[in-house]
mmCIF file of C-alpha atoms in Angstrom:
data_model
loop_
_atom_site.group_PDB
_atom_site.id
_atom_site.type_symbol
_atom_site.label_atom_id
_atom_site.label_comp_id
_atom_site.label_asym_id
_atom_site.label_seq_id
_atom_site.Cartn_x
_atom_site.Cartn_y
_atom_site.Cartn_z
ATOM 1 C CA MET A 1 0.000 0.000 0.000
ATOM 2 C CA LYS A 2 2.869 2.374 0.796
ATOM 3 C CA LYS A 3 4.386 1.816 -2.678
ATOM 4 C CA LEU A 4 0.973 2.401 -4.247
ATOM 5 C CA SER A 5 0.400 5.659 -2.380
ATOM 6 C CA ASN A 6 3.904 6.844 -3.375
ATOM 7 C CA LEU A 7 3.082 5.991 -6.965
ATOM 8 C CA LEU A 8 -0.157 7.961 -6.799
ATOM 9 C CA VAL A 9 1.660 10.969 -5.335
ATOM 10 C CA VAL A 10 4.222 10.854 -8.157
ATOM 11 C CA MET A 11 1.445 10.657 -10.743
ATOM 12 C CA ALA A 12 -0.421 13.583 -9.210
ATOM 13 C CA LEU A 13 2.735 15.706 -9.159
ATOM 14 C CA THR A 14 3.444 14.823 -12.797
ATOM 15 C CA VAL A 15 -0.043 15.898 -13.856
ATOM 16 C CA ALA A 16 0.240 19.160 -11.919
ATOM 17 C CA GLY A 17 3.665 19.875 -13.375
ATOM 18 C CA LEU A 18 2.482 19.230 -16.935
ATOM 19 C CA ASN A 19 -0.473 21.520 -16.383
ATOM 20 C CA ALA A 20 1.771 24.337 -15.106
ATOM 21 C CA GLN A 21 4.202 23.890 -18.004
ATOM 22 C CA LEU A 22 1.440 24.011 -20.596
ATOM 23 C CA SER A 23 -0.073 27.115 -18.979
ATOM 24 C CA VAL A 24 3.278 28.912 -19.230
ATOM 25 C CA SER A 25 3.898 27.852 -22.822
ATOM 26 C CA THR A 26 0.523 29.080 -24.116
ATOM 27 C CA PRO A 27 0.171 32.570 -22.683
ATOM 28 C CA TYR A 28 -2.928 34.629 -23.157
ATOM 29 C CA ASP A 29 -2.375 37.308 -25.810
ATOM 30 C CA PRO A 30 -4.875 40.179 -25.528
ATOM 31 C CA SER A 31 -3.758 41.626 -28.887
ATOM 32 C CA GLN A 32 -5.426 38.669 -30.588
ATOM 33 C CA ILE A 33 -8.841 39.793 -29.386
ATOM 34 C CA PRO A 34 -10.662 41.961 -31.954
ATOM 35 C CA ALA A 35 -11.875 45.390 -30.977
ATOM 36 C CA GLN A 36 -15.335 45.428 -29.514
ATOM 37 C CA ALA A 37 -18.041 47.798 -30.613
ATOM 38 C CA VAL A 38 -18.763 50.916 -28.631
ATOM 39 C CA PRO A 39 -22.531 51.139 -28.245
ATOM 40 C CA CYS A 40 -23.663 54.151 -30.154
ATOM 41 C CA ALA A 41 -27.366 53.683 -30.649
ATOM 42 C CA GLY A 42 -28.888 57.114 -30.909
ATOM 43 C CA GLY A 43 -25.622 58.764 -31.827
ATOM 44 C CA GLY A 44 -22.270 59.318 -30.269
ATOM 45 C CA ALA A 45 -18.793 58.302 -31.232
ATOM 46 C CA PRO A 46 -18.365 55.857 -34.106
ATOM 47 C CA CYS A 47 -17.763 52.303 -33.056
ATOM 48 C CA ALA A 48 -14.318 50.823 -32.875
ATOM 49 C CA ARG A 49 -13.449 49.655 -36.345
ATOM 50 C CA LEU A 50 -12.470 46.130 -37.134
ATOM 51 C CA PHE A 51 -10.979 47.594 -40.257
ATOM 52 C CA ASN A 52 -11.880 50.048 -42.964
ATOM 53 C CA PRO A 53 -12.133 48.275 -46.305
ATOM 54 C CA TYR A 54 -12.376 51.204 -48.749
ATOM 55 C CA ASP A 55 -13.384 48.486 -51.115
ATOM 56 C CA VAL A 56 -14.339 50.794 -53.955
ATOM 57 C CA ASN A 57 -12.607 52.118 -56.999
ATOM 58 C CA ASN A 58 -15.402 54.144 -58.532
ATOM 59 C CA ALA A 59 -17.882 56.010 -56.402
ATOM 60 C CA LEU A 60 -20.503 58.692 -56.782
ATOM 61 C CA HIS A 61 -20.253 62.202 -55.538
ATOM 62 C CA SER A 62 -23.202 63.512 -53.529
ATOM 63 C CA THR A 63 -25.708 61.297 -55.248
ATOM 64 C CA GLU A 64 -29.294 61.248 -54.111
ATOM 65 C CA ASN A 65 -30.532 57.866 -53.138
ATOM 66 C CA TRP A 66 -34.171 57.479 -52.221
ATOM 67 C CA GLY A 67 -36.987 54.980 -52.353
ATOM 68 C CA GLY A 68 -36.484 52.166 -54.798
ATOM 69 C CA THR A 69 -35.758 54.539 -57.662
ATOM 70 C CA LEU A 70 -32.055 54.517 -57.268
ATOM 71 C CA VAL A 71 -30.371 52.107 -54.949
ATOM 72 C CA LEU A 72 -26.634 52.033 -54.477
ATOM 73 C CA ALA A 73 -24.668 49.134 -53.065
ATOM 74 C CA GLN A 74 -21.109 48.916 -51.881
ATOM 75 C CA ARG A 75 -18.994 45.847 -51.405
ATOM 76 C CA ILE A 76 -17.444 44.965 -48.063
ATOM 77 C CA THR A 77 -15.214 42.075 -47.120
ATOM 78 C CA LEU A 78 -15.299 40.691 -43.609
ATOM 79 C CA PRO A 79 -11.749 40.648 -42.263
ATOM 80 C CA VAL A 80 -10.007 37.446 -41.295
ATOM 81 C CA LEU A 81 -8.732 38.014 -37.816
ATOM 82 C CA PRO A 82 -6.268 35.887 -35.811
ATOM 83 C CA ALA A 83 -8.756 35.506 -33.003
ATOM 84 C CA CYS A 84 -11.603 33.952 -34.948
ATOM 85 C CA GLY A 85 -15.113 33.798 -33.654
ATOM 86 C CA TYR A 86 -16.092 37.456 -33.728
ATOM 87 C CA ARG A 87 -19.605 38.285 -34.788
ATOM 88 C CA LEU A 88 -20.438 41.230 -37.045
ATOM 89 C CA GLY A 89 -22.452 43.495 -34.783
ATOM 90 C CA ALA A 90 -23.146 46.579 -36.837
ATOM 91 C CA ILE A 91 -22.300 48.430 -40.025
ATOM 92 C CA GLU A 92 -21.734 52.179 -39.903
ATOM 93 C CA VAL A 93 -21.347 54.563 -42.793
ATOM 94 C CA PRO A 94 -20.272 57.866 -41.255
ATOM 95 C CA THR A 95 -20.315 59.678 -44.592
ATOM 96 C CA PHE A 96 -23.896 58.755 -45.362
ATOM 97 C CA VAL A 97 -25.430 61.966 -44.170
ATOM 98 C CA GLN A 98 -29.043 62.880 -43.672
ATOM 99 C CA GLY A 99 -30.823 64.984 -46.263
ATOM 100 C CA PHE A 100 -33.680 67.361 -45.805
ATOM 101 C CA THR A 101 -35.789 65.374 -43.421
ATOM 102 C CA ALA A 102 -35.541 62.075 -41.670
ATOM 103 C CA ILE A 103 -36.965 59.276 -43.757
ATOM 104 C CA ALA A 104 -37.899 55.706 -43.280
ATOM 105 C CA GLY A 105 -35.437 53.279 -44.775
ATOM 106 C CA ASN A 106 -34.133 49.805 -45.230
ATOM 107 C CA PHE A 107 -30.802 48.084 -45.080
ATOM 108 C CA GLU A 108 -29.999 45.244 -47.443
ATOM 109 C CA LEU A 109 -27.270 42.656 -47.331
ATOM 110 C CA TRP A 110 -26.423 40.685 -50.474
ATOM 111 C CA THR A 111 -24.021 37.963 -51.464
ATOM 112 C CA SER A 112 -21.361 38.955 -53.948
ATOM 113 C CA ALA A 113 -21.431 38.013 -57.613
ATOM 114 C CA GLY A 114 -18.147 39.602 -58.577
ATOM 115 C CA ASN A 115 -18.741 43.247 -59.481
ATOM 116 C CA VAL A 116 -22.406 43.281 -58.474
ATOM 117 C CA PRO A 117 -24.592 41.905 -55.689
ATOM 118 C CA GLY A 118 -25.822 38.349 -56.105
ATOM 119 C CA ALA A 119 -28.595 37.021 -53.879
ATOM 120 C CA LEU A 120 -30.385 38.912 -51.140
ATOM 121 C CA ILE A 121 -29.385 37.633 -47.704
ATOM 122 C CA HIS A 122 -31.261 40.028 -45.469
ATOM 123 C CA ARG A 123 -33.464 43.088 -45.628
ATOM 124 C CA SER A 124 -34.065 45.010 -42.459
ATOM 125 C CA PRO A 125 -37.544 45.804 -41.235
ATOM 126 C CA ASP A 126 -38.764 49.226 -42.346
ATOM 127 C CA TYR A 127 -37.122 51.821 -40.174
ATOM 128 C CA ALA A 128 -39.743 54.440 -39.399
ATOM 129 C CA VAL A 129 -37.217 56.990 -38.215
ATOM 130 C CA GLY A 130 -34.420 56.116 -40.606
ATOM 131 C CA PHE A 131 -30.933 55.022 -39.790
ATOM 132 C CA VAL A 132 -29.461 58.407 -39.201
ATOM 133 C CA HIS A 133 -28.676 59.371 -35.643
ATOM 134 C CA LEU A 134 -26.806 62.628 -35.181
ATOM 135 C CA GLY A 135 -25.242 62.275 -38.601
ATOM 136 C CA LEU A 136 -24.146 58.705 -38.128
ATOM 137 C CA THR A 137 -25.776 55.982 -40.187
ATOM 138 C CA ARG A 138 -25.635 52.645 -38.429
ATOM 139 C CA TYR A 139 -27.400 49.321 -38.807
ATOM 140 C CA ASP A 140 -27.240 46.703 -36.058
ATOM 141 C CA VAL A 141 -26.932 43.355 -37.791
ATOM 142 C CA PRO A 142 -29.225 40.755 -36.193
ATOM 143 C CA ALA A 143 -27.327 37.930 -34.543
ATOM 144 C CA ALA A 144 -29.106 35.318 -36.642
ATOM 145 C CA VAL A 145 -27.903 37.045 -39.819
ATOM 146 C CA ALA A 146 -24.387 37.700 -38.522
ATOM 147 C CA GLY A 147 -24.029 34.028 -37.677
ATOM 148 C CA THR A 148 -24.338 33.112 -41.357
ATOM 149 C CA LEU A 149 -21.583 35.466 -42.531
ATOM 150 C CA ASN A 150 -18.040 34.218 -43.087
ATOM 151 C CA GLN A 151 -14.680 35.832 -42.558
ATOM 152 C CA GLY A 152 -12.765 36.683 -45.699
ATOM 153 C CA THR A 153 -15.979 36.702 -47.727
ATOM 154 C CA SER A 154 -17.338 39.664 -49.651
ATOM 155 C CA TYR A 155 -20.871 40.960 -49.321
ATOM 156 C CA TRP A 156 -22.750 43.959 -50.641
ATOM 157 C CA ILE A 157 -24.566 46.429 -48.429
ATOM 158 C CA SER A 158 -27.126 49.056 -49.295
ATOM 159 C CA PHE A 159 -28.854 51.732 -47.257
ATOM 160 C CA TYR A 160 -31.839 53.317 -48.912
ATOM 161 C CA GLY A 161 -34.864 55.283 -48.000
ATOM 162 C CA LEU A 162 -38.532 54.735 -48.441
ATOM 163 C CA LEU A 163 -40.810 57.422 -49.705
ATOM 164 C CA PRO A 164 -43.326 58.305 -47.029
ATOM 165 C CA ALA A 165 -46.970 58.410 -48.064
ATOM 166 C CA GLY A 166 -47.947 61.637 -49.819
ATOM 167 C CA SER A 167 -44.410 62.861 -50.089
ATOM 168 C CA GLY A 168 -45.012 64.239 -53.533
ATOM 169 C CA THR A 169 -42.061 65.725 -55.338
ATOM 170 C CA GLY A 170 -40.351 67.089 -52.245
ATOM 171 C CA ASN A 171 -38.838 63.759 -51.561
ATOM 172 C CA PRO A 172 -36.940 63.370 -48.342
ATOM 173 C CA ARG A 173 -33.660 61.881 -49.226
ATOM 174 C CA VAL A 174 -30.442 60.667 -47.801
ATOM 175 C CA PHE A 175 -27.253 61.754 -49.477
ATOM 176 C CA TRP A 176 -24.149 59.735 -49.897
ATOM 177 C CA GLY A 177 -22.125 62.715 -48.875
ATOM 178 C CA MET A 178 -18.507 62.697 -49.890
ATOM 179 C CA THR A 179 -17.006 63.815 -46.640
ATOM 180 C CA SER A 180 -14.830 60.775 -46.425
ATOM 181 C CA PRO A 181 -11.147 61.583 -46.776
ATOM 182 C CA ALA A 182 -10.569 58.331 -48.589
ATOM 183 C CA ALA A 183 -8.146 58.509 -51.454
ATOM 184 C CA ASN A 184 -8.194 56.434 -54.593
ATOM 185 C CA GLN A 185 -7.824 52.831 -53.731
ATOM 186 C CA ALA A 186 -6.126 51.403 -56.787
ATOM 187 C CA ASN A 187 -5.829 47.879 -55.570
ATOM 188 C CA GLY A 188 -8.146 46.021 -57.846
ATOM 189 C CA ASN A 189 -11.350 46.962 -56.029
ATOM 190 C CA VAL A 190 -14.694 46.866 -57.732
ATOM 191 C CA GLY A 191 -16.871 49.947 -58.041
ATOM 192 C CA MET A 192 -20.262 50.522 -56.538
ATOM 193 C CA ALA A 193 -23.291 48.819 -57.974
ATOM 194 C CA CYS A 194 -26.699 50.312 -58.598
ATOM 195 C CA ARG A 195 -30.281 49.684 -59.672
ATOM 196 C CA TYR A 196 -32.027 52.568 -61.374
ATOM 197 C CA SER A 197 -35.646 52.774 -62.492
ATOM 198 C CA GLY A 198 -35.060 55.500 -65.079
ATOM 199 C CA ALA A 199 -36.481 58.349 -62.992
ATOM 200 C CA PRO A 200 -36.037 61.082 -61.913
ATOM 201 C CA PHE A 201 -32.726 61.709 -63.632
ATOM 202 C CA GLY A 202 -33.931 60.408 -66.981
ATOM 203 C CA GLY A 203 -31.898 58.211 -69.191
ATOM 204 C CA ALA A 204 -32.032 54.500 -69.611
ATOM 205 C CA ALA A 205 -33.083 52.385 -66.687
ATOM 206 C CA CYS A 206 -30.802 49.803 -65.126
ATOM 207 C CA PRO A 207 -33.330 47.547 -63.427
ATOM 208 C CA ALA A 208 -30.894 44.741 -62.570
ATOM 209 C CA TRP A 209 -27.820 45.225 -60.438
ATOM 210 C CA THR A 210 -25.026 46.630 -62.526
ATOM 211 C CA THR A 211 -21.855 48.573 -61.951
ATOM 212 C CA VAL A 212 -22.286 52.317 -61.760
ATOM 213 C CA ALA A 213 -19.874 52.740 -64.624
ATOM 214 C CA ALA A 214 -22.162 50.610 -66.795
ATOM 215 C CA CYS A 215 -25.312 52.599 -65.918
ATOM 216 C CA ALA A 216 -24.887 55.824 -67.855
ATOM 217 C CA ALA A 217 -27.524 57.920 -66.108
ATOM 218 C CA VAL A 218 -26.035 57.203 -62.705
ATOM 219 C CA ALA A 219 -22.416 57.360 -63.799
ATOM 220 C CA ALA A 220 -23.117 60.849 -65.146
ATOM 221 C CA PHE A 221 -22.958 62.146 -61.589
ATOM 222 C CA GLY A 222 -19.304 61.608 -61.921
ATOM 223 C CA GLN A 223 -16.310 61.963 -59.702
ATOM 224 C CA ASN A 224 -15.103 58.469 -59.431
ATOM 225 C CA GLY A 225 -12.315 57.234 -57.302
ATOM 226 C CA LEU A 226 -13.356 58.131 -53.794
ATOM 227 C CA GLY A 227 -14.389 55.587 -51.224
ATOM 228 C CA TYR A 228 -17.085 55.499 -48.618
ATOM 229 C CA ASP A 229 -15.921 55.256 -45.072
ATOM 230 C CA ILE A 230 -17.448 52.099 -43.630
ATOM 231 C CA ASN A 231 -17.009 50.764 -40.128
ATOM 232 C CA LEU A 232 -17.594 47.104 -39.442
ATOM 233 C CA CYS A 233 -18.260 46.632 -35.769
ATOM 234 C CA ALA A 234 -17.761 43.460 -33.799
ATOM 235 C CA GLY A 235 -20.782 42.346 -31.864
ATOM 236 C CA ALA A 236 -20.424 41.833 -28.167
ATOM 237 C CA GLY A 237 -21.262 38.561 -26.511
ATOM 238 C CA GLY A 238 -23.401 35.822 -27.918
ATOM 239 C CA LEU A 239 -22.738 32.141 -28.393
ATOM 240 C CA VAL A 240 -20.132 31.514 -31.080
ATOM 241 C CA ILE A 241 -19.752 27.986 -32.372
ATOM 242 C CA GLY A 242 -16.281 27.126 -33.564
ATOM 243 C CA GLY A 243 -14.649 30.190 -32.084
ATOM 244 C CA ASN A 244 -11.342 30.473 -30.307
ATOM 245 C CA PRO A 245 -10.711 26.942 -29.091
ATOM 246 C CA VAL A 246 -11.006 27.234 -25.310
ATOM 247 C CA PRO A 247 -10.325 24.953 -23.631
ATOM 248 C CA THR A 248 -7.704 23.892 -26.123
ATOM 249 C CA MET A 249 -7.013 20.355 -27.240
ATOM 250 C CA THR A 250 -3.900 20.543 -25.106
ATOM 251 C CA GLN A 251 -6.001 21.232 -22.038
ATOM 252 C CA TRP A 252 -8.511 18.563 -22.903
ATOM 253 C CA GLY A 253 -5.703 16.102 -23.567
ATOM 254 C CA LEU A 254 -4.264 16.849 -20.178
ATOM 255 C CA PHE A 255 -7.643 16.448 -18.533
ATOM 256 C CA LEU A 256 -8.205 13.088 -20.190
ATOM 257 C CA PHE A 257 -4.695 11.958 -19.278
ATOM 258 C CA GLY A 258 -5.409 12.821 -15.664
ATOM 259 C CA LEU A 259 -8.744 11.051 -15.808
ATOM 260 C CA VAL A 260 -7.143 7.880 -17.190
ATOM 261 C CA LEU A 261 -4.507 7.949 -14.465
ATOM 262 C CA LEU A 262 -7.140 8.465 -11.809
ATOM 263 C CA THR A 263 -9.196 5.571 -13.161
ATOM 264 C CA LEU A 264 -6.141 3.306 -13.151
ATOM 265 C CA ALA A 265 -5.368 4.385 -9.622
ATOM 266 C CA VAL A 266 -8.904 3.598 -8.434
ATOM 267 C CA VAL A 267 -8.842 0.192 -10.147
ATOM 268 C CA THR A 268 -5.472 -0.582 -8.584
ATOM 269 C CA VAL A 269 -6.680 0.348 -5.120
ATOM 270 C CA PHE A 270 -9.805 -1.757 -5.688
ATOM 271 C CA ASN A 271 -7.705 -4.769 -6.692
ATOM 272 C CA PHE A 272 -5.442 -4.350 -3.678
ATOM 273 C CA SER A 273 -8.432 -4.093 -1.376
ATOM 274 C CA ARG A 274 -9.915 -7.292 -2.777
ATOM 275 C CA ARG A 275 -6.620 -9.164 -2.426
ATOM 276 C CA GLY A 276 -6.360 -7.927 1.114
ATOM 277 C CA LYS A 277 -9.864 -9.261 1.935
ATOM 278 C CA ILE A 278 -9.197 -12.628 0.289
ATOM 279 C CA ALA A 279 -5.954 -12.906 2.168
ATOM 280 C CA MET B 1 -4.036 -5.829 -13.917
ATOM 281 C CA PHE B 2 -7.641 -6.898 -13.421
ATOM 282 C CA PHE B 3 -10.360 -4.468 -14.595
ATOM 283 C CA PRO B 4 -13.568 -5.226 -12.715
ATOM 284 C CA PHE B 5 -16.894 -4.742 -14.441
ATOM 285 C CA ASN B 6 -20.449 -4.993 -13.165
ATOM 286 C CA LYS B 7 -23.096 -4.226 -15.765
ATOM 287 C CA SER B 8 -25.888 -3.041 -13.467
ATOM 288 C CA LYS B 9 -23.531 -0.797 -11.482
ATOM 289 C CA PHE B 10 -22.047 0.551 -14.708
ATOM 290 C CA GLU B 11 -25.506 1.549 -15.911
ATOM 291 C CA LYS B 12 -26.145 3.494 -12.700
ATOM 292 C CA ALA B 13 -22.702 5.064 -12.890
ATOM 293 C CA PHE B 14 -23.267 6.078 -16.500
ATOM 294 C CA TRP B 15 -26.288 8.186 -15.502
ATOM 295 C CA VAL B 16 -24.219 9.892 -12.827
ATOM 296 C CA ALA B 17 -21.481 10.562 -15.368
ATOM 297 C CA PHE B 18 -24.058 11.901 -17.828
ATOM 298 C CA LEU B 19 -25.339 14.315 -15.206
ATOM 299 C CA LEU B 20 -21.794 15.443 -14.473
ATOM 300 C CA ALA B 21 -21.255 15.955 -18.214
ATOM 301 C CA ILE B 22 -24.298 18.246 -18.383
ATOM 302 C CA LEU B 23 -22.968 20.213 -15.437
ATOM 303 C CA GLY B 24 -19.630 20.354 -17.213
ATOM 304 C CA TRP B 25 -21.237 21.818 -20.338
ATOM 305 C CA VAL B 26 -22.986 24.454 -18.265
ATOM 306 C CA LEU B 27 -19.739 25.298 -16.497
ATOM 307 C CA ILE B 28 -17.875 25.606 -19.823
ATOM 308 C CA TYR B 29 -20.524 27.993 -21.130
ATOM 309 C CA ILE B 30 -20.474 30.084 -17.969
ATOM 310 C CA LEU B 31 -16.684 30.323 -17.931
ATOM 311 C CA TRP B 32 -15.908 30.699 -21.633
ATOM 312 C CA GLY B 33 -19.214 31.499 -23.311
ATOM 313 C CA GLU B 34 -18.608 29.181 -26.221
ATOM 314 C CA PHE B 35 -18.393 25.547 -27.218
ATOM 315 C CA THR B 36 -15.825 24.133 -29.579
ATOM 316 C CA PRO B 37 -15.453 20.796 -31.389
ATOM 317 C CA SER B 38 -12.716 19.949 -28.858
ATOM 318 C CA ASP B 39 -15.286 20.089 -26.073
ATOM 319 C CA ILE B 40 -17.575 17.680 -27.876
ATOM 320 C CA ILE B 41 -14.810 15.149 -28.551
ATOM 321 C CA GLY B 42 -13.430 15.559 -25.033
ATOM 322 C CA MET B 43 -16.808 14.968 -23.426
ATOM 323 C CA LEU B 44 -17.464 11.920 -25.608
ATOM 324 C CA VAL B 45 -14.235 10.344 -24.370
ATOM 325 C CA ALA B 46 -14.370 11.567 -20.788
ATOM 326 C CA THR B 47 -17.943 10.544 -19.979
ATOM 327 C CA PRO B 48 -17.526 6.740 -20.381
ATOM 328 C CA LEU B 49 -14.166 6.901 -18.578
ATOM 329 C CA MET B 50 -15.773 8.780 -15.727
ATOM 330 C CA ALA B 51 -18.667 6.287 -15.702
ATOM 331 C CA TYR B 52 -16.242 3.367 -15.379
ATOM 332 C CA MET B 53 -14.367 5.048 -12.549
ATOM 333 C CA ILE B 54 -17.585 5.823 -10.679
ATOM 334 C CA HIS B 55 -18.777 2.240 -11.134
ATOM 335 C CA VAL B 56 -15.510 0.938 -9.585
ATOM 336 C CA LEU B 57 -16.106 3.305 -6.658
ATOM 337 C CA PHE B 58 -19.625 1.831 -6.305
ATOM 338 C CA MET B 59 -18.056 -1.635 -6.184
ATOM 339 C CA PHE B 60 -15.986 -0.730 -3.136
ATOM 340 C CA ASN B 61 -19.144 -1.134 -1.085
ATOM 341 C CA ASP B 62 -19.817 -4.645 -2.359
ATOM 342 C CA LYS B 63 -19.427 -7.426 0.116
ATOM 343 C CA GLU B 64 -17.410 -10.389 -1.236
#
């Protein structure tokens, strides 16, 4: 029994030592954690950016965008971060300024089909008071939608307004104001995409998604080359499947190793106790 | 080395181990807020092992 208890003590010390060694060799690195969003519902400072894609090559200068008459879309690419498992919490477009009056609006999220949007993933409920809060346009992405999005994948986003009933010709509108300081991003980016019904600017309609450059009436607004400032905000909290592996396989392996040793120890003690009784 | 086994005791022990596994899942979620594939594989291996160990502990009370 004395030899057995010595053996068990040695095993326990070995397990503890391995655990300490593994803890030292895999230190926690806070720089691997992505920035978290600063709540800014109702206005305030812009959220902490995951990154700023400037994923445009051609863009429009102060173009009106209202109702379903003219809808613009811009491509974003979710960043691939070392600490995987973040959830897209919100999308902000600080340069998307409010026009004459607040309008109702929608946000759309599309898959990417190269230079244009592909399939619609999500359309927000109608926003009765619009997205604009103190000059900051922000859409909080629902968790169920964010959970379907993948890192390193491109999507298209669109903010647009709805015409309120009886608005007549004095349409409230939201401008894509070019206050962003973005410079030309000549790195192979695609331009903005648009759908245009043919009114009120005249010219040929572009009913299906097409690049702005290919839709003459919209491209006539000119001034290409500037990008829209877009913030992609990490969502806080929520269950993330397949995120940062904690506990790690190393920790689980150690736990199972300890459990096997403990089981062997219990079986050994059981066998010794039975032999003792028989004797 | 002799590995004892008693089927009826193992069945009881397995339910205890299952309950401990559920508590373990809850604890993992409270502490880390997420589940990973490693947790699933680890639990699948650990639960029967734990059940066997508990069943041996049950057998300590058996009279020969």
